[in-house]
PDB file of C-alpha atoms in Angstrom:
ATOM      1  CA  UNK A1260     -35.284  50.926  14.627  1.00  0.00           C
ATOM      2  CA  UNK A1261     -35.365  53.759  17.110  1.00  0.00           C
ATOM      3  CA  UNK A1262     -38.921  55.437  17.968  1.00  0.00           C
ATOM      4  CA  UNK A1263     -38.213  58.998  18.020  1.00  0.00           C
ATOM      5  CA  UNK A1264     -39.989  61.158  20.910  1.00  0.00           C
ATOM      6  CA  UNK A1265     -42.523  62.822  19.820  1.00  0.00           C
ATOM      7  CA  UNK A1266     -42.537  66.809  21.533  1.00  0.00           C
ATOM      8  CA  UNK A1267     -45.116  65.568  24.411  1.00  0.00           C
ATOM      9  CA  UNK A1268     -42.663  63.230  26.017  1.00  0.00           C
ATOM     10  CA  UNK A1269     -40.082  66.072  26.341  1.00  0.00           C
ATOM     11  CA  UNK A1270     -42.245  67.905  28.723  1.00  0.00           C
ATOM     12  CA  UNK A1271     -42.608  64.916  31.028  1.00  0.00           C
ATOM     13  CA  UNK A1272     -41.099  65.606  34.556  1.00  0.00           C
ATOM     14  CA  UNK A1273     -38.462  63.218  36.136  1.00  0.00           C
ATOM     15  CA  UNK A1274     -40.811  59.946  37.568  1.00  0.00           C
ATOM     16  CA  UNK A1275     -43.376  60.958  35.576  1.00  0.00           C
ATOM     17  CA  UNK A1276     -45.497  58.415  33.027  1.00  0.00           C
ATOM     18  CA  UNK A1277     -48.320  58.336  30.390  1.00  0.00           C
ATOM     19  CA  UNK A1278     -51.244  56.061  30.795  1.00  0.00           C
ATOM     20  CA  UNK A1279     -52.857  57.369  27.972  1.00  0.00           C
ATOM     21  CA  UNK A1280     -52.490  59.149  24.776  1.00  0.00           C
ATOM     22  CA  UNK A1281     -55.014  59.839  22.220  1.00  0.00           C
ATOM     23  CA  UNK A1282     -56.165  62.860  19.996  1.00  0.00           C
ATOM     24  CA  UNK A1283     -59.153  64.118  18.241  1.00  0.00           C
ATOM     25  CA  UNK A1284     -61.122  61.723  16.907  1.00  0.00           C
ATOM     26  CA  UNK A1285     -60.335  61.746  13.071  1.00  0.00           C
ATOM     27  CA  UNK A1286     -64.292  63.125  12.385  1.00  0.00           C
ATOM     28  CA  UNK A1287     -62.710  66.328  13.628  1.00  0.00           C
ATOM     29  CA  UNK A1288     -60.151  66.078   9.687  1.00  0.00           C
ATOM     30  CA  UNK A1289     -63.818  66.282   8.217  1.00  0.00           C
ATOM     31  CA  UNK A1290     -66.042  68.404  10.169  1.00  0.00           C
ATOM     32  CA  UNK A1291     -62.746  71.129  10.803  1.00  0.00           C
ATOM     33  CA  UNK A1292     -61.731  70.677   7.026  1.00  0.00           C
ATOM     34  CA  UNK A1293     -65.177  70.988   5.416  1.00  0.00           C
ATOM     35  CA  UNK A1294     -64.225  73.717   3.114  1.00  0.00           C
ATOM     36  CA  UNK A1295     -61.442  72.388   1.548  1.00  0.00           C
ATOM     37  CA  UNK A1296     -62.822  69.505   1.067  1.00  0.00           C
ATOM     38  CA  UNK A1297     -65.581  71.215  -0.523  1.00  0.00           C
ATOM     39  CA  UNK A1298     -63.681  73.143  -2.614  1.00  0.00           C
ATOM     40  CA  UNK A1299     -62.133  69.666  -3.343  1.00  0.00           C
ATOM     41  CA  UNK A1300     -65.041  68.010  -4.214  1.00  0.00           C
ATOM     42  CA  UNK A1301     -66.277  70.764  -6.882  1.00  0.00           C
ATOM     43  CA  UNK A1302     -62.876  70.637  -8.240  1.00  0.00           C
ATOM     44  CA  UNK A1303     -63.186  67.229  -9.071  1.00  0.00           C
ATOM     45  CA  UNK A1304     -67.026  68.250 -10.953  1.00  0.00           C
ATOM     46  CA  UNK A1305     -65.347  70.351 -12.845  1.00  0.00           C
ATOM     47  CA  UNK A1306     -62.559  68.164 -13.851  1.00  0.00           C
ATOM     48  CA  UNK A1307     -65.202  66.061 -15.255  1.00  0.00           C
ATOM     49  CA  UNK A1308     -67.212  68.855 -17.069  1.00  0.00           C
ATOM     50  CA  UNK A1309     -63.908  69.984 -18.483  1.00  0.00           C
ATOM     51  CA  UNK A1310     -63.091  67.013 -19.792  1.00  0.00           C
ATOM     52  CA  UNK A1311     -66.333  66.657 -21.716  1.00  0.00           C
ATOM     53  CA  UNK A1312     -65.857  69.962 -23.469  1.00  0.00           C
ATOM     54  CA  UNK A1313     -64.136  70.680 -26.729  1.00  0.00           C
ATOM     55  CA  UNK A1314     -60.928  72.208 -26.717  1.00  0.00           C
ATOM     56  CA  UNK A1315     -61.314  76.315 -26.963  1.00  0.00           C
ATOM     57  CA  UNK A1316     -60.237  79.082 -24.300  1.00  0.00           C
ATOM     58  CA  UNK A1317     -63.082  78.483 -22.276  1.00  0.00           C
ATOM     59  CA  UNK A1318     -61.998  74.890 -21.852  1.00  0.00           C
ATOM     60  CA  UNK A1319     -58.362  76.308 -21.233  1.00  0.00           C
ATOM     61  CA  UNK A1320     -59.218  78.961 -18.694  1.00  0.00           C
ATOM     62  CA  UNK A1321     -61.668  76.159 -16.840  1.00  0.00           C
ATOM     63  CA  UNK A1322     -58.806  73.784 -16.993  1.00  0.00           C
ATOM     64  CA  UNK A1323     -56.610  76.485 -15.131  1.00  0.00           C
ATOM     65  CA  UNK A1324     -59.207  76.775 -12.254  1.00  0.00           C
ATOM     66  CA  UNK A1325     -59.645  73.538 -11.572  1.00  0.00           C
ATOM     67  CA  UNK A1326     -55.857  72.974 -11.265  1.00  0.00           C
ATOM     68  CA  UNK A1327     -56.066  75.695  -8.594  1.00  0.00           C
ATOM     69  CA  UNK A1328     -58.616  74.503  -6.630  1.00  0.00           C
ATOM     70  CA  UNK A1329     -57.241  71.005  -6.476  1.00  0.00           C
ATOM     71  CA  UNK A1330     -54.045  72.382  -5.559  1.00  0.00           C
ATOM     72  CA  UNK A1331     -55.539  74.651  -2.622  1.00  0.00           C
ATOM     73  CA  UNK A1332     -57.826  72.111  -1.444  1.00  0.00           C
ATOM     74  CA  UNK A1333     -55.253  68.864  -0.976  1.00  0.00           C
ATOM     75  CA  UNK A1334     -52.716  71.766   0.446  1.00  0.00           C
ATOM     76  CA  UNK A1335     -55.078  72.547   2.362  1.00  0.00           C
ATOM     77  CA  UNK A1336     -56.025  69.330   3.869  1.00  0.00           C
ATOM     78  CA  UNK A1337     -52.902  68.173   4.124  1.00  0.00           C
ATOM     79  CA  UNK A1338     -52.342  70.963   7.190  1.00  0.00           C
ATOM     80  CA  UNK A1339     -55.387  69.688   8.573  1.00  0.00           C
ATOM     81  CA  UNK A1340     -54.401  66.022   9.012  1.00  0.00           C
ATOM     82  CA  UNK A1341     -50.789  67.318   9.917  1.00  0.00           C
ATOM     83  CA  UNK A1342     -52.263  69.150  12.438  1.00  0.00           C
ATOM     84  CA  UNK A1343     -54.168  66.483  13.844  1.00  0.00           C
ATOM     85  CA  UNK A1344     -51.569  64.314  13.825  1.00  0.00           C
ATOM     86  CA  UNK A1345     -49.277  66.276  16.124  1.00  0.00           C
ATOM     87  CA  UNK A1346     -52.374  66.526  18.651  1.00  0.00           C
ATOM     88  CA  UNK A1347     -51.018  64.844  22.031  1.00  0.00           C
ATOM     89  CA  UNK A1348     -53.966  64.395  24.219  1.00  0.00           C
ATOM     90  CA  UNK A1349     -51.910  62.842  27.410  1.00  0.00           C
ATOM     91  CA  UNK A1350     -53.173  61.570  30.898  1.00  0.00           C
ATOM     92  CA  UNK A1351     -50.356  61.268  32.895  1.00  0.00           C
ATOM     93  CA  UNK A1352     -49.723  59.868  36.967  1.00  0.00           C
ATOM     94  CA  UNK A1353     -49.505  63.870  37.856  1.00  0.00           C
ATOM     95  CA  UNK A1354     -51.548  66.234  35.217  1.00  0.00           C
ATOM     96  CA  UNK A1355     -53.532  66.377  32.239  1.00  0.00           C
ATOM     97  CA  UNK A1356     -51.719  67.391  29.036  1.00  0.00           C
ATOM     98  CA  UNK A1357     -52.433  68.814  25.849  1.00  0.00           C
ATOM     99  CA  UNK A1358     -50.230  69.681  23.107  1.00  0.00           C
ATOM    100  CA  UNK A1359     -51.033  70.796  19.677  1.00  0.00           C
ATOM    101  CA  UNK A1360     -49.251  73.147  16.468  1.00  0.00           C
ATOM    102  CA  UNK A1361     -47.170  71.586  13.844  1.00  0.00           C
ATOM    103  CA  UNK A1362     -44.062  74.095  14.187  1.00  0.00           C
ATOM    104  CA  UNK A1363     -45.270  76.317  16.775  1.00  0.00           C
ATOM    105  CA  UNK A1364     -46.506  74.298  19.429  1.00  0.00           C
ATOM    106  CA  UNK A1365     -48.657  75.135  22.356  1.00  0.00           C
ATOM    107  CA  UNK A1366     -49.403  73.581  25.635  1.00  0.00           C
ATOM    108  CA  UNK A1367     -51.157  72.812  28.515  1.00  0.00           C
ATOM    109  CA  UNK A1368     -52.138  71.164  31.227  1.00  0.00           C
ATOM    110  CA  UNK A1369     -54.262  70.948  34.082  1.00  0.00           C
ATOM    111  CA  UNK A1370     -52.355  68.823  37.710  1.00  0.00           C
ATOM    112  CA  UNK A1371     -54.755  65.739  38.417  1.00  0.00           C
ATOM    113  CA  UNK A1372     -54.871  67.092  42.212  1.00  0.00           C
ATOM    114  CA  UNK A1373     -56.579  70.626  41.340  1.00  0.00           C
ATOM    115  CA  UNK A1374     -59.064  69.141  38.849  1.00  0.00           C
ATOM    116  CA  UNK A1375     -62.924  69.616  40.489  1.00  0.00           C
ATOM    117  CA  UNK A1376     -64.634  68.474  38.124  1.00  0.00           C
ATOM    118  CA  UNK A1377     -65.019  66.878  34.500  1.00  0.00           C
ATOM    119  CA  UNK A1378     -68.066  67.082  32.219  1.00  0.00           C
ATOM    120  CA  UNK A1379     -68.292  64.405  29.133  1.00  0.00           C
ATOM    121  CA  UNK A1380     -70.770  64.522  26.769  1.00  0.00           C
ATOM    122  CA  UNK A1381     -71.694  62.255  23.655  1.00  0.00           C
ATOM    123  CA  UNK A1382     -74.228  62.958  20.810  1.00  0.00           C
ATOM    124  CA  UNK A1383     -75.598  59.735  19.143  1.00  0.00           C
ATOM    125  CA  UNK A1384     -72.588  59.918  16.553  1.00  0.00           C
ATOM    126  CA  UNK A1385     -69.924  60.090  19.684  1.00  0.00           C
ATOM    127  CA  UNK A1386     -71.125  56.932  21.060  1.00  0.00           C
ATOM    128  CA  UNK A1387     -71.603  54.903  18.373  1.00  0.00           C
ATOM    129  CA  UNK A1388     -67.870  55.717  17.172  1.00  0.00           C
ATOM    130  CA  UNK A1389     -66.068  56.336  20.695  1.00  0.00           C
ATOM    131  CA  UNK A1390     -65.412  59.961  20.524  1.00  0.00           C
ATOM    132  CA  UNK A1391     -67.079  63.416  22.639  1.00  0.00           C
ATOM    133  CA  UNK A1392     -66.305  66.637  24.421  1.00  0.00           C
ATOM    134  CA  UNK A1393     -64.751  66.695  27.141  1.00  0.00           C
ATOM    135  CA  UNK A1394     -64.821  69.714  29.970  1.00  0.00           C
ATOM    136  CA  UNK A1395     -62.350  69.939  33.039  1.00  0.00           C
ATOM    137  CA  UNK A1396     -63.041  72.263  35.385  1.00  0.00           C
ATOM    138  CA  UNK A1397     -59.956  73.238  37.600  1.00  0.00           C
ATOM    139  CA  UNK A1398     -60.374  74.373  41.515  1.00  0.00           C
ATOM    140  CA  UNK A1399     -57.541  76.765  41.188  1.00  0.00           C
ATOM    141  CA  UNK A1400     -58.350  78.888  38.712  1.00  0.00           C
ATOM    142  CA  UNK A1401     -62.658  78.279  38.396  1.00  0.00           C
ATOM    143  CA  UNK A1402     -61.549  77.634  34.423  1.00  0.00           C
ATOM    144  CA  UNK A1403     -63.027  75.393  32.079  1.00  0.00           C
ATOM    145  CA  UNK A1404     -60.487  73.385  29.178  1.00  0.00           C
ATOM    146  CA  UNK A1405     -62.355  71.722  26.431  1.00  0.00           C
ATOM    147  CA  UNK A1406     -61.548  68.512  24.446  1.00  0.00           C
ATOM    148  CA  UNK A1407     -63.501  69.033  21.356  1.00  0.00           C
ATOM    149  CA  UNK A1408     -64.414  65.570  19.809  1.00  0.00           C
ATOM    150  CA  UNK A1409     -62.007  63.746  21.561  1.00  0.00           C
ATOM    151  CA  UNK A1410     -60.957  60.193  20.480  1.00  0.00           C
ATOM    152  CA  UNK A1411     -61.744  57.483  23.000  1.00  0.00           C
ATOM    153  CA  UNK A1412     -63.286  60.063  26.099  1.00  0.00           C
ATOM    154  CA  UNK A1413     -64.843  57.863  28.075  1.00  0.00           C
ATOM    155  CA  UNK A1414     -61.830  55.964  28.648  1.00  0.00           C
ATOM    156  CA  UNK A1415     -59.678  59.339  28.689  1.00  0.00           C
ATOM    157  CA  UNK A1416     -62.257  60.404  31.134  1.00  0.00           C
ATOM    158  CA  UNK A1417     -61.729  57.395  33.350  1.00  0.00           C
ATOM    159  CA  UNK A1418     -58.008  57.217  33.244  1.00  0.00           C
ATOM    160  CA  UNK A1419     -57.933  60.821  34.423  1.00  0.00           C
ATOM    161  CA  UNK A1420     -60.427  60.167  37.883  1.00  0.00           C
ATOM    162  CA  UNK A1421     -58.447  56.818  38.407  1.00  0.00           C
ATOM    163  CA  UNK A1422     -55.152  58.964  38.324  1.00  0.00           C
ATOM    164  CA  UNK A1423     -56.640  61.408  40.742  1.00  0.00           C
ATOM    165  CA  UNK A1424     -57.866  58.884  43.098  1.00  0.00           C
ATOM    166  CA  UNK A1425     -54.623  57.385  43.016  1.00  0.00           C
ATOM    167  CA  UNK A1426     -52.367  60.561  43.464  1.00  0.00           C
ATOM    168  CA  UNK A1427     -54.832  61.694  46.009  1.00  0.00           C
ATOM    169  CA  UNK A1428     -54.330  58.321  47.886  1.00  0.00           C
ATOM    170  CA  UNK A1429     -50.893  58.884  47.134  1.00  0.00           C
ATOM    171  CA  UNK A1430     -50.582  62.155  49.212  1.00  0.00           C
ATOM    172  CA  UNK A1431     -53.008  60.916  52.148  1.00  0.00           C
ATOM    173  CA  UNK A1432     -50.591  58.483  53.252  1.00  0.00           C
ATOM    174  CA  UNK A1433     -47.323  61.209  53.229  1.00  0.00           C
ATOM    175  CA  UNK A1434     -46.667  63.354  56.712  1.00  0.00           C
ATOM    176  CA  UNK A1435     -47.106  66.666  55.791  1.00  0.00           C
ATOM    177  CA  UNK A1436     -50.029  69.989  54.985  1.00  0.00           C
ATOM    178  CA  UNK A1437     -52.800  67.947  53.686  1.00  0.00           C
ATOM    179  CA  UNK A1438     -53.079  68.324  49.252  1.00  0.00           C
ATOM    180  CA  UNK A1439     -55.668  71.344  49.469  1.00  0.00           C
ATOM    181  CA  UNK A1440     -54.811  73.873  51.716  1.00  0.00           C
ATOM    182  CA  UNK A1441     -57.747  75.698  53.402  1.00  0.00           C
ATOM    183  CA  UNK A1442     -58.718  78.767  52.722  1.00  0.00           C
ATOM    184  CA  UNK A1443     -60.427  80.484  50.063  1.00  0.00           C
ATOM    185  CA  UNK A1444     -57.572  79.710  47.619  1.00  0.00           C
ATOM    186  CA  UNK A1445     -56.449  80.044  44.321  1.00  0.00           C
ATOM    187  CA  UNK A1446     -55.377  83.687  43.016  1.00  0.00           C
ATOM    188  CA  UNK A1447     -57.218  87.189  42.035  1.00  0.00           C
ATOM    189  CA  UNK A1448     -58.834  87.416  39.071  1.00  0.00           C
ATOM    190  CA  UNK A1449     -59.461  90.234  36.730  1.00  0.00           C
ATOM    191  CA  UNK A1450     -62.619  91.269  35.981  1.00  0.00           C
ATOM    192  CA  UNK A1451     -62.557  89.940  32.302  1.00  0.00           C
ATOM    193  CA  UNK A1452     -61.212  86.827  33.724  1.00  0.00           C
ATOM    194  CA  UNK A1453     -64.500  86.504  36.409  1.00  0.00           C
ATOM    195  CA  UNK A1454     -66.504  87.447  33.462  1.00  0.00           C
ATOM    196  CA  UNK A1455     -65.272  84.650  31.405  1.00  0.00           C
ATOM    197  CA  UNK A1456     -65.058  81.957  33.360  1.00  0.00           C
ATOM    198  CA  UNK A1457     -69.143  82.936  34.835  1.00  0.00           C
ATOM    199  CA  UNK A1458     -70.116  82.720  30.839  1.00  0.00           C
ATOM    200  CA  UNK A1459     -68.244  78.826  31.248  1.00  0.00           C
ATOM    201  CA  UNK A1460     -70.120  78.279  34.065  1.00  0.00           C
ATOM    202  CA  UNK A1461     -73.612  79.331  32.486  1.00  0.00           C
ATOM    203  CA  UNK A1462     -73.552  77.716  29.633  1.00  0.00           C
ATOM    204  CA  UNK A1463     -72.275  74.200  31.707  1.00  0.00           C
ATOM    205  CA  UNK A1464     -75.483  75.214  34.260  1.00  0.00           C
ATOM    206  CA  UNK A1465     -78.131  75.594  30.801  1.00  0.00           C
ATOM    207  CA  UNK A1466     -76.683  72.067  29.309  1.00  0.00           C
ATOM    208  CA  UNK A1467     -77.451  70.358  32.874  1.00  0.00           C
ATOM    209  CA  UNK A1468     -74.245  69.633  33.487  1.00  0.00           C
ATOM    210  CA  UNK A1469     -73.788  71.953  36.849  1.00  0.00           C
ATOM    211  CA  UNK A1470     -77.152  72.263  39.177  1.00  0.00           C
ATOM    212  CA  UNK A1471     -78.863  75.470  40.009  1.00  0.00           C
ATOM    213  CA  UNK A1472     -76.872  75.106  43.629  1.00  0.00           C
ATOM    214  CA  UNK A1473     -73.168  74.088  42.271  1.00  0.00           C
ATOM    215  CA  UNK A1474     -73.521  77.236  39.847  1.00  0.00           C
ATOM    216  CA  UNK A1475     -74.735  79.487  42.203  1.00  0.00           C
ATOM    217  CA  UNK A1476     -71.573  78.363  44.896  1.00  0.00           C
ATOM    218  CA  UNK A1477     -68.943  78.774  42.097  1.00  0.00           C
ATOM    219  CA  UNK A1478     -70.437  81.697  41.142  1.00  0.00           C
ATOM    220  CA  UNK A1479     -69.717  83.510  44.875  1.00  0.00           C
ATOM    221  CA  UNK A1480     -66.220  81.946  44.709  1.00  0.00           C
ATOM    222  CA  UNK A1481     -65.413  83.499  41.266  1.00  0.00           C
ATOM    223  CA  UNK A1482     -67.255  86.866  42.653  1.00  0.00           C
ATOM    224  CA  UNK A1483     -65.119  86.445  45.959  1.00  0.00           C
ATOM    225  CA  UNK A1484     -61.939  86.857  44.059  1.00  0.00           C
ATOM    226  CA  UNK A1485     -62.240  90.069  42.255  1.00  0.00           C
TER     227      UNK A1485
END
């Protein structure tokens, strides 16, 4: 039986290949989806008191909102597993990609050669079932993209340096401008933009993840391209 492609592999370039596809981790159905399935679970309490009350309008009218709720709550959850089912996650020989939306779709993706750096972290929960956040930092544009609960990290983590290393190996040995250009590179920013990216940076410098000294040098490049 043919597999049919799922919307990630139609935005792979010509020579291009996955070595690894994963998602969010499927905590992220319960901790995204904890209202409906509260509103499921107290659906299903009053089911039960319902069904231990005599018959009367009150018993009619309670029977009515429970159907609701039951209906909302599974619809509901339903578009949460849908949606994290079409998550695409991808490490590929040239970029990082991410895909997600059931009809509307939206990607993105970072090039393996202008990623600086990439910032994992694990509560006790993550490691014990294989799953954490994930921030890549990108040289071009000082940003920050987050994979929030993301199934399997450390070994997306790893596949994405090992593809780096490799592309970057890759280029070394072809004639030709070296991969990074000097200069001070990458384009102007906006003001918001600088402002946005410097909260990133903060917040990465207060969880330990950047030192004092590597904030304070992105900080002057951000400020440089105003």
């Amino acid at each position: 039986m043919p597999t049919v492609a799922r919307y990630a592999d139609t935005l792979l370039a010509e020579g291009e290949r996955i070595v690894l596809r994963t998602r969010q981790h499927w905590f992220a159905t319960i901790v995204d989806g904890r209202v409906p399935w509260a509103l499921f679970v107290v659906s299903l309490i009053l089911l039960i008191i319902t069904l231990t009350m005599g018959d009367g309008g009150v018993r009619t009218v309670l029977g009515y909102v429970v159907a609701a709720g039951l209906v909302v709550s599974l619809a509901w959850l339903g578009k949460h597993y849908w949606s994290w089912m079409a998550q695409d996650y991808i490490v590929t020989n040239r970029r990082v990609l991410k895909v997600e939306g059931i009809i509307n779709k939206r990607s993105a993706d970072s090039s393996l050669e202008k990623i600086n750096d990439a910032v994992l972290e694990q509560n006790l929960f993550g490691r014990i079932f294989g799953y954490g956040d994930l921030d890549i930092l990108t040289a071009a544009d000082v940003a920050i993209d987050r994979y929030r609960m993301l199934n399997k990290a450390p070994g997306f983590k790893k596949a994405m340096l090992d593809q780096k290393h490799a592309l970057e190996t890759e280029f070394a040995h072809i004639p030709g401008p070296p991969l990074r250009a000097p200069g001070t590179g990458g384009r102007p920013m906006s003001a918001d933009e600088v402002t946005r990216a410097l909260g990133d940076l903060a917040a990465l410098r207060d969880r330990g993840a950047l030192t004092p000294e590597e904030y304070e040098r992105k900080k002057q490049e951000l400020l440089a391209r105003i």
